[in-house]
Short mmCIF file of C-alpha atoms in Angstrom, two decimals:
data_model
loop_
_atom_site.label_atom_id
_atom_site.label_comp_id
_atom_site.label_asym_id
_atom_site.label_seq_id
_atom_site.Cartn_x
_atom_site.Cartn_y
_atom_site.Cartn_z
CA MET C 931 4.73 204.10 122.99
CA GLN C 932 6.80 202.01 121.30
CA ILE C 933 10.30 200.70 121.43
CA ALA C 934 12.45 199.82 118.08
CA LEU C 935 15.43 197.95 118.99
CA ARG C 936 18.42 198.21 116.07
CA VAL C 937 21.68 196.82 115.96
CA LYS C 938 23.60 198.92 113.57
CA ARG C 939 27.45 197.83 112.35
CA GLY C 940 29.33 201.00 111.54
CA PRO C 941 32.94 201.54 110.58
CA ASP C 942 33.96 202.13 114.49
CA VAL C 943 32.62 198.47 114.94
CA PRO C 944 35.92 196.04 115.06
CA THR C 945 35.76 193.54 112.71
CA THR C 946 38.67 191.25 114.86
CA ALA C 947 38.06 190.22 118.13
CA PRO C 948 39.75 192.60 120.77
CA ARG C 949 41.87 191.33 123.63
CA ASN C 950 40.17 190.25 126.67
CA THR C 951 37.21 188.84 124.65
CA PRO C 952 35.66 186.82 126.75
CA ARG C 953 34.87 189.77 129.59
CA VAL C 954 34.15 191.83 126.83
CA LYS C 955 31.72 189.75 125.47
CA LEU C 956 30.05 189.02 128.51
CA ALA C 957 29.80 192.83 129.46
CA MET C 958 28.13 193.40 125.95
CA LEU C 959 25.58 190.49 126.31
CA SER C 960 24.82 191.36 129.84
CA LEU C 961 24.47 195.35 128.98
CA ALA C 962 22.22 194.00 125.98
CA LEU C 963 20.37 191.92 128.09
CA VAL C 964 19.46 194.42 130.67
CA VAL C 965 18.88 196.98 127.95
CA VAL C 966 16.25 194.69 126.03
CA ILE C 967 14.20 193.42 128.89
CA GLY C 968 14.12 196.77 130.54
CA GLY C 969 12.69 198.07 127.33
CA LEU C 970 10.46 195.78 126.54
CA TRP C 971 9.21 195.42 130.36
CA VAL C 972 7.68 199.10 129.41
CA VAL C 973 5.82 197.72 125.99
CA LEU C 974 4.56 194.69 127.63
CA ARG C 975 3.51 196.52 131.04
CA GLY C 976 0.14 195.28 130.91
CA ILE C 977 1.80 191.91 132.75
CA PRO C 978 1.00 192.42 136.39
CA THR C 979 4.19 190.96 137.98
CA LEU C 980 7.35 191.80 137.54
CA SER C 981 8.51 188.32 137.49
CA SER C 982 5.89 187.30 134.93
CA GLN C 983 6.76 190.82 132.94
CA LEU C 984 10.37 189.81 132.59
CA SER C 985 9.44 185.87 131.67
CA PHE C 986 7.27 187.29 128.85
CA ALA C 987 10.09 189.97 127.75
CA ALA C 988 12.72 187.26 127.71
CA ARG C 989 10.69 185.29 125.27
CA THR C 990 9.71 188.59 123.14
CA LEU C 991 13.00 189.94 122.05
CA ALA C 992 11.50 191.10 119.07
CA ALA C 993 7.85 191.68 119.82
CA SER C 994 7.77 195.49 119.14
CA THR C 995 8.80 195.94 115.71
CA HIS C 996 5.75 195.83 113.58
CA ALA C 997 6.87 194.40 110.55
CA PRO C 998 4.49 191.79 108.30
CA ASP C 999 5.18 188.21 109.10
CA ASN C 1000 5.51 186.64 105.80
CA THR C 1001 5.04 182.93 107.28
CA ALA C 1002 1.32 183.48 107.76
CA ASN C 1003 -1.03 180.49 105.68
CA ALA C 1004 -3.33 182.28 103.82
CA GLY C 1005 -5.68 178.94 103.83
CA ASN C 1006 -5.73 178.88 107.51
CA VAL C 1007 -8.44 180.68 109.32
CA ASN C 1008 -7.34 182.45 112.90
CA VAL C 1009 -9.94 182.75 115.25
CA VAL C 1010 -10.00 185.83 117.83
CA ILE C 1011 -12.61 186.25 120.37
CA PHE C 1012 -12.46 189.64 121.88
CA ILE C 1013 -14.60 190.29 125.48
CA ILE C 1014 -15.10 193.35 126.97
CA ASP C 1015 -16.30 193.34 130.08
CA THR C 1016 -19.52 194.92 131.46
CA LEU C 1017 -20.52 196.54 128.41
CA ARG C 1018 -24.00 196.96 127.42
CA ALA C 1019 -25.13 196.68 124.05
CA ASP C 1020 -26.86 200.19 124.29
CA ARG C 1021 -23.53 201.92 125.00
CA LEU C 1022 -22.50 201.57 121.55
CA ASN C 1023 -22.92 203.89 118.39
CA ALA C 1024 -23.48 201.14 116.23
CA TYR C 1025 -26.39 200.08 118.47
CA GLY C 1026 -27.79 203.28 118.45
CA TYR C 1027 -26.12 205.08 121.33
CA ASP C 1028 -26.01 209.00 120.45
CA ARG C 1029 -25.08 210.92 123.47
CA LYS C 1030 -21.35 210.32 123.22
CA THR C 1031 -19.02 208.98 120.73
CA THR C 1032 -17.87 205.81 122.66
CA SER C 1033 -16.94 203.31 119.82
CA PRO C 1034 -15.54 204.77 116.31
CA HIS C 1035 -13.33 201.43 116.39
CA ILE C 1036 -16.08 199.21 117.01
CA ASP C 1037 -18.47 201.13 114.72
CA ALA C 1038 -16.15 200.27 111.75
CA LEU C 1039 -15.69 196.33 112.82
CA ALA C 1040 -19.52 196.52 112.48
CA GLU C 1041 -19.45 197.79 109.16
CA GLU C 1042 -16.94 195.25 108.09
CA GLY C 1043 -18.76 192.52 109.83
CA VAL C 1044 -21.84 191.49 110.81
CA LEU C 1045 -23.84 193.11 113.74
CA PHE C 1046 -26.62 190.87 115.63
CA GLU C 1047 -29.00 193.28 117.23
CA ARG C 1048 -30.61 190.79 119.87
CA ALA C 1049 -28.05 188.69 121.31
CA TYR C 1050 -28.22 187.80 124.72
CA ALA C 1051 -25.39 186.53 127.48
CA PRO C 1052 -26.39 183.18 129.08
CA ALA C 1053 -25.75 184.59 132.31
CA PRO C 1054 -25.75 187.86 134.10
CA TRP C 1055 -22.29 188.12 135.48
CA THR C 1056 -18.79 187.08 134.49
CA LEU C 1057 -18.16 183.62 135.65
CA PRO C 1058 -21.25 181.38 134.33
CA SER C 1059 -21.31 183.58 131.39
CA VAL C 1060 -18.07 182.99 130.08
CA ALA C 1061 -18.25 179.33 131.29
CA SER C 1062 -21.39 179.01 128.79
CA LEU C 1063 -19.51 180.81 125.75
CA MET C 1064 -16.86 178.09 126.41
CA THR C 1065 -18.97 174.94 126.49
CA SER C 1066 -22.08 175.81 124.46
CA ARG C 1067 -24.05 175.07 127.77
CA PHE C 1068 -26.20 176.92 129.94
CA PRO C 1069 -25.32 177.41 133.63
CA ARG C 1070 -28.01 174.94 134.97
CA GLU C 1071 -26.01 172.44 132.64
CA HIS C 1072 -22.28 173.14 133.37
CA GLY C 1073 -22.59 174.38 136.82
CA VAL C 1074 -19.72 176.70 137.16
CA VAL C 1075 -21.91 179.31 138.95
CA SER C 1076 -19.31 180.64 141.87
CA THR C 1077 -15.83 181.43 142.96
CA ARG C 1078 -16.07 177.41 144.43
CA THR C 1079 -16.65 175.52 141.48
CA ARG C 1080 -14.59 174.40 138.27
CA PHE C 1081 -15.33 172.60 135.18
CA GLY C 1082 -16.23 169.06 135.36
CA SER C 1083 -13.42 166.55 134.58
CA ARG C 1084 -14.74 165.57 131.17
CA VAL C 1085 -16.00 169.21 129.80
CA GLN C 1086 -13.89 170.05 126.59
CA THR C 1087 -14.03 173.93 126.13
CA LEU C 1088 -13.49 175.72 122.93
CA PRO C 1089 -9.87 175.82 123.32
CA MET C 1090 -9.35 172.46 124.02
CA ARG C 1091 -11.20 171.54 120.87
CA LEU C 1092 -9.32 173.97 118.81
CA LYS C 1093 -6.00 172.40 120.03
CA GLN C 1094 -7.22 169.36 118.90
CA LEU C 1095 -7.34 170.48 115.58
CA GLY C 1096 -3.86 171.67 115.40
CA PHE C 1097 -4.50 175.61 116.87
CA THR C 1098 -1.97 177.69 118.64
CA THR C 1099 -4.12 178.67 121.77
CA ILE C 1100 -3.54 181.99 123.42
CA GLY C 1101 -5.38 183.78 126.05
CA LEU C 1102 -4.91 187.38 127.69
CA TRP C 1103 -7.55 187.84 130.23
CA ALA C 1104 -7.67 190.87 132.98
CA ASN C 1105 -10.75 189.63 135.24
CA ALA C 1106 -9.72 187.10 137.66
CA ILE C 1107 -12.76 185.17 138.15
CA VAL C 1108 -12.10 183.63 134.38
CA GLY C 1109 -8.34 183.04 135.47
CA ALA C 1110 -6.26 180.09 135.59
CA GLY C 1111 -7.15 180.13 139.51
CA LEU C 1112 -10.65 179.29 138.72
CA GLY C 1113 -9.73 176.54 135.96
CA PHE C 1114 -10.31 178.47 132.67
CA ASP C 1115 -6.46 177.79 131.35
CA ARG C 1116 -7.89 174.12 130.09
CA GLY C 1117 -6.54 174.02 126.79
CA TYR C 1118 -3.98 176.89 126.00
CA ASP C 1119 -0.54 176.85 124.97
CA PHE C 1120 -0.31 180.22 126.94
CA TYR C 1121 -2.90 181.89 129.44
CA ARG C 1122 -1.57 184.85 131.10
CA GLU C 1123 -3.00 187.97 132.96
CA SER C 1124 -2.76 191.30 131.46
CA PHE C 1125 -4.55 194.49 132.63
CA THR C 1126 -3.73 195.81 129.62
CA ASN C 1127 -4.48 193.84 126.17
CA GLU C 1128 -4.16 195.73 123.02
CA GLY C 1129 -1.96 195.70 119.94
CA ARG C 1130 1.40 195.61 121.56
CA GLN C 1131 0.53 192.69 123.63
CA VAL C 1132 -0.97 190.83 121.08
CA TYR C 1133 1.78 191.36 118.85
CA ALA C 1134 4.08 190.35 121.29
CA VAL C 1135 2.49 186.82 122.07
CA ARG C 1136 2.01 186.52 118.63
CA LYS C 1137 5.61 186.72 118.11
CA MET C 1138 6.16 184.49 120.88
CA TYR C 1139 3.71 181.68 119.72
CA PRO C 1140 3.73 181.84 115.81
CA GLY C 1141 1.94 179.16 115.15
CA ARG C 1142 -0.69 178.27 112.55
CA PRO C 1143 -3.58 178.76 112.94
CA PHE C 1144 -4.27 180.03 116.12
CA PHE C 1145 -6.96 180.98 118.42
CA LEU C 1146 -6.54 184.36 120.57
CA TYR C 1147 -8.98 184.87 123.70
CA ILE C 1148 -8.97 188.33 124.79
CA HIS C 1149 -10.79 189.62 127.73
CA ASN C 1150 -10.48 193.41 128.94
CA ILE C 1151 -11.78 194.71 132.10
CA GLU C 1152 -13.10 197.92 131.11
CA PRO C 1153 -15.69 199.43 131.19
CA HIS C 1154 -16.17 197.20 134.76
CA ASN C 1155 -15.25 199.57 137.68
CA PRO C 1156 -15.00 202.54 135.55
CA GLU C 1157 -14.20 205.05 138.64
CA PHE C 1158 -10.54 202.79 138.51
CA PHE C 1159 -10.20 202.26 135.04
CA ALA C 1160 -11.25 205.26 132.79
CA PRO C 1161 -8.19 207.74 132.35
CA PRO C 1162 -8.15 211.02 134.05
CA HIS C 1163 -8.92 212.69 130.72
CA THR C 1164 -10.51 211.36 127.84
CA PRO C 1165 -11.56 213.89 124.72
CA GLY C 1166 -15.02 214.71 124.43
CA PHE C 1167 -16.30 213.24 128.33
CA ARG C 1168 -15.78 215.40 131.49
CA ASP C 1169 -12.90 214.96 133.60
CA VAL C 1170 -13.68 213.40 137.10
CA SER C 1171 -11.86 214.35 139.91
CA ASP C 1172 -10.30 211.34 142.12
CA SER C 1173 -12.06 212.34 145.43
CA VAL C 1174 -15.34 211.48 143.55
CA ARG C 1175 -14.00 208.72 142.15
CA LYS C 1176 -12.76 207.09 145.52
CA GLN C 1177 -16.49 207.87 146.69
CA ILE C 1178 -17.99 205.91 144.06
CA ALA C 1179 -15.17 203.03 144.16
CA GLU C 1180 -15.78 203.25 148.46
CA HIS C 1181 -20.05 202.64 147.96
CA TYR C 1182 -19.53 200.06 145.19
CA LYS C 1183 -17.10 197.83 147.30
CA GLN C 1184 -19.28 198.55 150.40
CA TYR C 1185 -22.29 197.19 148.53
CA ARG C 1186 -20.77 194.23 146.84
CA ILE C 1187 -19.27 193.26 150.38
CA ALA C 1188 -22.34 193.60 151.76
CA THR C 1189 -24.14 191.28 149.20
CA TRP C 1190 -21.85 188.60 148.95
CA LEU C 1191 -20.89 188.78 152.83
CA ASP C 1192 -22.07 185.50 153.63
CA PHE C 1193 -21.24 183.30 150.78
CA ASP C 1194 -17.87 185.04 151.02
CA HIS C 1195 -17.15 183.82 154.96
CA GLY C 1196 -18.84 179.86 154.17
CA ARG C 1197 -22.76 181.03 155.54
CA THR C 1198 -26.08 180.67 153.78
CA PRO C 1199 -26.74 183.96 152.16
CA GLY C 1200 -29.57 185.86 154.09
CA THR C 1201 -27.68 184.77 157.38
CA THR C 1202 -26.75 188.27 158.37
CA GLU C 1203 -29.13 191.17 158.21
CA VAL C 1204 -27.15 193.66 155.60
CA GLU C 1205 -30.18 195.29 153.60
CA ALA C 1206 -30.05 198.71 155.38
CA ILE C 1207 -26.33 198.96 154.51
CA GLN C 1208 -27.02 197.63 150.81
CA ASP C 1209 -30.16 200.41 150.61
CA GLN C 1210 -27.61 203.22 151.33
CA HIS C 1211 -24.93 202.65 149.34
CA VAL C 1212 -27.40 202.02 146.13
CA GLN C 1213 -28.51 205.57 147.42
CA ASP C 1214 -25.40 207.06 147.40
CA LEU C 1215 -24.59 205.38 144.27
CA ALA C 1216 -27.62 206.70 142.56
CA ALA C 1217 -26.88 210.07 143.55
CA LEU C 1218 -23.57 209.94 141.74
CA LEU C 1219 -25.23 208.18 138.29
CA ASP C 1220 -24.20 210.97 135.93
CA THR C 1221 -20.80 210.75 136.97
CA TYR C 1222 -20.94 207.39 136.92
CA ASN C 1223 -22.04 207.42 133.26
CA GLU C 1224 -19.69 209.96 132.26
CA LEU C 1225 -17.02 207.39 133.72
CA TYR C 1226 -18.70 204.39 132.03
CA ASP C 1227 -18.89 206.01 128.77
CA ALA C 1228 -15.09 207.28 128.71
CA CYS C 1229 -14.40 203.81 130.08
CA VAL C 1230 -16.24 202.25 126.72
CA ARG C 1231 -14.17 204.61 124.61
CA LEU C 1232 -10.68 203.19 126.14
CA ALA C 1233 -12.02 199.95 125.71
CA ASP C 1234 -12.58 200.85 121.77
CA ASP C 1235 -9.35 201.92 121.44
CA ARG C 1236 -8.10 198.74 122.87
CA VAL C 1237 -10.11 196.86 119.97
CA GLY C 1238 -8.74 199.40 117.25
CA SER C 1239 -5.05 198.65 118.31
CA THR C 1240 -5.73 195.04 118.38
CA ILE C 1241 -7.19 194.94 114.83
CA GLN C 1242 -3.89 197.48 113.22
CA ALA C 1243 -1.43 194.65 115.42
CA LEU C 1244 -3.07 191.56 113.15
CA LYS C 1245 -3.03 193.82 110.06
CA ASP C 1246 0.65 194.66 110.32
CA ARG C 1247 1.48 190.87 110.85
CA GLY C 1248 -0.38 190.43 107.94
CA GLU C 1249 -2.85 187.98 109.91
CA TRP C 1250 -6.27 190.36 109.69
CA ASP C 1251 -7.49 189.22 106.21
CA ASN C 1252 -7.70 185.33 106.99
CA THR C 1253 -9.08 185.75 111.06
CA LEU C 1254 -12.59 185.63 112.12
CA PHE C 1255 -12.85 188.09 114.70
CA ILE C 1256 -15.63 188.01 117.23
CA LEU C 1257 -16.12 190.67 119.63
CA LEU C 1258 -18.91 190.45 122.40
CA SER C 1259 -19.68 191.03 125.90
CA ASP C 1260 -19.91 188.92 129.13
CA HIS C 1261 -22.58 191.00 130.57
CA GLY C 1262 -23.80 194.47 130.91
CA GLU C 1263 -24.10 196.54 133.88
CA GLU C 1264 -27.36 197.59 135.97
CA MET C 1265 -27.04 201.54 136.88
CA HIS C 1266 -30.17 201.53 139.26
CA GLY C 1267 -32.41 200.76 136.31
CA HIS C 1268 -34.22 197.94 138.65
CA GLY C 1269 -33.16 199.64 141.93
CA GLY C 1270 -29.75 197.85 141.55
CA TRP C 1271 -26.13 198.25 141.13
CA SER C 1272 -23.68 196.15 139.44
CA HIS C 1273 -24.20 192.66 137.75
CA ASP C 1274 -25.65 189.41 138.41
CA GLN C 1275 -28.77 190.26 140.75
CA SER C 1276 -31.39 189.98 137.73
CA VAL C 1277 -31.92 189.06 133.74
CA TYR C 1278 -33.36 192.46 132.78
CA GLU C 1279 -32.08 193.70 129.40
CA GLU C 1280 -29.49 195.94 130.80
CA LEU C 1281 -27.78 192.75 131.95
CA VAL C 1282 -28.03 190.17 129.42
CA HIS C 1283 -28.78 192.40 126.52
CA VAL C 1284 -25.32 192.27 125.02
CA PRO C 1285 -23.41 193.32 121.92
CA LEU C 1286 -22.12 190.44 119.13
CA ILE C 1287 -20.07 191.54 116.01
CA ILE C 1288 -18.39 188.81 114.11
CA ARG C 1289 -16.04 189.70 111.37
CA PHE C 1290 -15.53 186.93 108.73
CA PRO C 1291 -12.32 186.62 106.94
CA ASN C 1292 -11.48 188.81 103.73
CA GLY C 1293 -14.92 190.83 104.98
CA GLN C 1294 -17.18 188.36 103.74
CA TYR C 1295 -21.09 189.51 104.48
CA ALA C 1296 -19.68 193.08 105.68
CA GLY C 1297 -22.44 195.31 107.04
CA ARG C 1298 -25.05 193.05 107.54
CA ARG C 1299 -27.24 193.18 110.73
CA VAL C 1300 -29.56 190.15 111.90
CA ASN C 1301 -32.33 191.05 113.83
CA ASP C 1302 -32.92 187.52 115.26
CA LEU C 1303 -32.97 186.29 118.76
CA VAL C 1304 -29.28 184.89 119.70
CA SER C 1305 -27.38 183.72 122.29
CA LEU C 1306 -23.62 183.48 123.38
CA VAL C 1307 -24.03 180.00 123.71
CA ASP C 1308 -24.18 179.92 119.61
CA VAL C 1309 -20.73 181.14 119.01
CA MET C 1310 -18.81 177.90 119.68
CA PRO C 1311 -21.04 175.83 116.95
CA THR C 1312 -20.61 179.20 114.80
CA VAL C 1313 -16.55 179.01 114.91
CA PHE C 1314 -16.79 175.41 113.98
CA ASP C 1315 -18.97 176.02 110.94
CA VAL C 1316 -16.88 178.64 109.77
CA LEU C 1317 -13.88 176.35 110.02
CA GLY C 1318 -16.11 173.68 108.16
CA LYS C 1319 -15.45 171.36 111.21
CA PRO C 1320 -18.84 170.86 112.45
CA GLU C 1321 -18.09 167.55 114.26
CA PRO C 1322 -16.38 169.27 117.41
CA ALA C 1323 -19.48 171.13 118.31
CA THR C 1324 -22.06 168.06 117.57
CA ASP C 1325 -23.08 168.41 121.75
CA ALA C 1326 -23.48 171.75 121.59
CA ARG C 1327 -26.54 173.38 122.98
CA GLY C 1328 -26.69 176.55 120.93
CA SER C 1329 -26.61 176.18 116.68
CA SER C 1330 -24.55 177.74 114.32
CA LEU C 1331 -25.48 181.57 113.09
CA MET C 1332 -24.26 181.14 109.49
CA PRO C 1333 -27.92 180.37 108.20
CA LEU C 1334 -28.77 183.63 109.87
CA VAL C 1335 -25.46 185.27 108.62
CA LYS C 1336 -26.64 184.01 105.13
CA GLY C 1337 -29.99 184.88 105.28
CA GLU C 1338 -30.84 181.18 104.39
CA THR C 1339 -33.60 180.91 107.41
CA LYS C 1340 -34.65 183.21 110.08
CA ARG C 1341 -35.98 182.06 113.62
CA ASP C 1342 -39.84 181.79 113.47
CA GLU C 1343 -40.83 185.07 115.66
CA ARG C 1344 -44.04 182.87 116.92
CA SER C 1345 -42.08 180.29 118.69
CA PHE C 1346 -40.32 180.50 121.61
CA TYR C 1347 -36.56 181.04 122.72
CA ILE C 1348 -34.81 180.70 125.87
CA PRO C 1349 -31.47 182.74 125.75
CA SER C 1350 -30.38 183.32 128.95
CA MET C 1351 -30.83 182.49 132.85
CA ARG C 1352 -29.69 183.15 136.17
CA LEU C 1353 -28.24 180.45 138.98
CA ASN C 1354 -27.47 182.54 141.98
CA VAL C 1355 -25.83 180.78 145.02
CA MET C 1356 -23.82 183.62 145.92
CA SER C 1357 -25.46 187.03 146.54
CA TYR C 1358 -28.23 188.07 148.56
CA TYR C 1359 -30.57 191.12 148.91
CA ARG C 1360 -33.46 190.38 150.78
CA PRO C 1361 -36.22 192.36 148.58
CA TRP C 1362 -34.97 190.35 145.48
CA LYS C 1363 -34.51 187.15 146.94
CA GLU C 1364 -38.32 187.21 147.83
CA GLN C 1365 -39.53 188.71 144.53
CA ARG C 1366 -37.02 186.85 141.90
CA GLY C 1367 -35.67 184.19 144.03
CA ASP C 1368 -32.27 182.73 142.67
CA ILE C 1369 -33.26 181.31 139.71
CA ASN C 1370 -34.81 183.25 136.95
CA VAL C 1371 -35.37 181.89 133.11
CA VAL C 1372 -35.28 184.35 129.95
CA ILE C 1373 -37.85 183.47 127.14
CA ARG C 1374 -38.72 185.39 124.30
CA ARG C 1375 -41.02 185.30 121.46
CA GLY C 1376 -41.19 187.84 118.84
CA ASN C 1377 -40.96 191.25 120.93
CA TRP C 1378 -42.23 189.88 124.09
CA LYS C 1379 -39.76 188.84 126.77
CA GLY C 1380 -41.02 186.81 129.88
CA ILE C 1381 -39.16 186.13 133.03
CA TRP C 1382 -39.95 182.59 135.28
CA ASN C 1383 -39.05 182.98 138.66
CA VAL C 1384 -38.44 179.49 139.58
CA GLU C 1385 -38.36 179.36 143.61
CA PRO C 1386 -41.30 181.93 144.12
CA ASP C 1387 -43.22 180.25 140.80
CA THR C 1388 -43.70 183.90 139.72
CA PHE C 1389 -43.89 185.10 135.85
CA GLU C 1390 -42.90 188.89 134.19
CA LEU C 1391 -43.93 190.06 131.22
CA TYR C 1392 -42.64 192.62 128.78
CA ASP C 1393 -43.40 193.78 125.46
CA LEU C 1394 -39.96 195.57 124.84
CA ARG C 1395 -41.55 197.45 121.88
CA THR C 1396 -42.72 200.03 123.90
CA ASP C 1397 -41.08 199.35 127.12
CA ALA C 1398 -37.68 198.65 126.71
CA GLY C 1399 -36.97 199.44 130.07
CA GLU C 1400 -38.94 196.79 131.40
CA GLN C 1401 -41.04 198.78 133.94
CA HIS C 1402 -44.37 197.62 133.34
CA ASN C 1403 -45.42 193.62 134.14
CA LEU C 1404 -47.97 192.54 131.75
CA ALA C 1405 -48.19 189.47 132.77
CA SER C 1406 -51.56 189.50 134.52
CA GLU C 1407 -53.29 191.37 130.94
CA HIS C 1408 -51.86 188.17 128.81
CA PRO C 1409 -52.85 185.12 130.51
CA GLU C 1410 -52.72 183.56 126.90
CA LEU C 1411 -49.02 184.05 126.39
CA VAL C 1412 -47.70 183.33 130.27
CA THR C 1413 -49.65 180.13 130.22
CA PRO C 1414 -47.47 178.49 127.15
CA MET C 1415 -44.36 180.55 127.85
CA ARG C 1416 -44.06 179.29 131.41
CA GLN C 1417 -44.65 175.62 130.67
CA TYR C 1418 -42.02 175.92 127.74
CA ALA C 1419 -39.66 177.55 130.61
CA GLU C 1420 -40.40 174.74 133.05
CA THR C 1421 -39.72 172.14 130.06
CA TRP C 1422 -36.75 173.60 129.24
CA TYR C 1423 -35.14 173.94 132.72
CA GLU C 1424 -36.23 170.37 133.87
CA GLY C 1425 -34.45 169.40 130.42
CA CYS C 1426 -31.37 171.35 131.49
CA GLY C 1427 -31.09 169.25 134.63
CA SER C 1428 -30.85 165.61 132.35
CA GLN C 1429 -28.68 167.09 129.96
CA SER C 1430 -24.83 166.56 131.63
CA SER C 1431 -23.28 163.00 132.05
CA GLU C 1432 -20.93 161.84 134.24
CA GLY C 1433 -17.65 163.97 134.35
CA GLN C 1434 -19.86 166.90 132.96
CA GLN C 1435 -20.94 168.95 135.80
CA ALA C 1436 -18.50 171.07 138.02
CA THR C 1437 -16.81 170.13 140.82
CA GLU C 1438 -15.80 171.65 144.15
CA ALA C 1439 -12.99 174.22 144.15
CA ASN C 1440 -10.26 174.41 146.15
CA GLU C 1441 -9.48 177.63 148.08
CA LEU C 1442 -8.38 180.44 145.74
CA ASP C 1443 -4.73 181.31 145.62
CA GLU C 1444 -3.83 184.36 147.47
CA GLN C 1445 -3.08 186.12 144.01
CA THR C 1446 -6.43 185.28 142.72
CA ARG C 1447 -8.29 186.16 145.95
CA ARG C 1448 -6.22 189.70 145.78
CA ASN C 1449 -7.36 190.45 142.14
CA LEU C 1450 -10.98 189.50 142.61
CA ARG C 1451 -10.97 191.52 146.00
CA ALA C 1452 -9.75 194.46 143.96
CA LEU C 1453 -12.68 194.46 141.78
CA GLY C 1454 -15.09 194.05 144.55
CA TYR C 1455 -15.80 189.84 144.09
CA VAL C 1456 -14.62 188.95 147.77
CA ASP C 1457 -14.02 190.41 150.80
#
């Protein structure tokens, strides 16, 4: 719903001040303020608390009137990073999904931009993955791997670096795991929790912070917890009753509570025996898999609509042509593919293969698809390369993707490449602890994918050409591949530990504030 606020001056409006002018003016101003703030409370209902809604609205009186902003400087490149939380690449039509129409707007974006077919999240869950995106460092280097860690004092995040270049920096986020309460607000002029981030919110905040150029970070929650966020009815998708949604929600909640129970209560993970509880809830969720898939796909469609309205808002403001728009996911989702549920428990493809689509200013390089292996740690150096300012990213672990986009080079398929890792300190499930340990390193060579499980010192090897679901471990059949891949992974991992200087490693965090804890509890992160 859009609300247009107009002030008309007609013949019935007096041209001279009536008697009792101060009282009349005060009444009129009070009434107008109530109407404006009340209307904008509806427009900006994505902001979670009443106080923040009113504060947000009061500074955005003209937010809902979509007229082109003629102050835009076409010579400045704006940067937008749009994260769709928990989105698997294989659920987008642009990546080959054909069961449902989930992503018409994202598909159109891919046609106007560059799609990376084999992009990897640096970690299999939000906190370390987004930390890696914003620093171009892997989890072992930045150390932000739990709700009790924060960025080191000298870490320069992407918004901090862009701010130093004169960018107005804006963040709208729906997942508290990357909220201000966990230190992700560094470098932003405006950083606000908003459970609905789409065109209206984008237009409003741009009116409030009209500086040029701008960096806009949007982090939407769908399709995380689709039993909560999937609309009651989505055309083309089967409706799911509230009672079934509540069943899914309860099983998911109890499974997550059991998995993080010891960490959340200050104990060493594994202290409490919860395996039987976890197994039961995973079995119950698996029995509802078809329904969960329906909700998940409907949620992807909702996320796609939010992408479309955001792009339209930028067009309405006259800012689309000179905007670098980067769409990605922080990680995927396991739906019993390897015996588990949710995310953070492994580095299989369903968790770390993510969409990455970059639309360049004026649609340059439109329609290209890049098959080379890439990682989200490559995003930051790519941004500064596009801006013609590579110096702020000289310390990046990743590399600019521009040579791949331009077709100037390709990654050698015979060489080794490490795009992702898992460093777990929070969750626990005994069979996975024994089989995989808590540290897992992904190593790719062409179509081969290796996983070095550091603590048990075991190695998994999969041929993704013939086994996309990673069900057949071929390590024992190909020692000629396993030995050099393991050696490369060991050297890489040791190097990660020596990369960070003083002030770069994560620090211990204070206790979570109650608002952050409440939001994390709603997503199943804490008890």
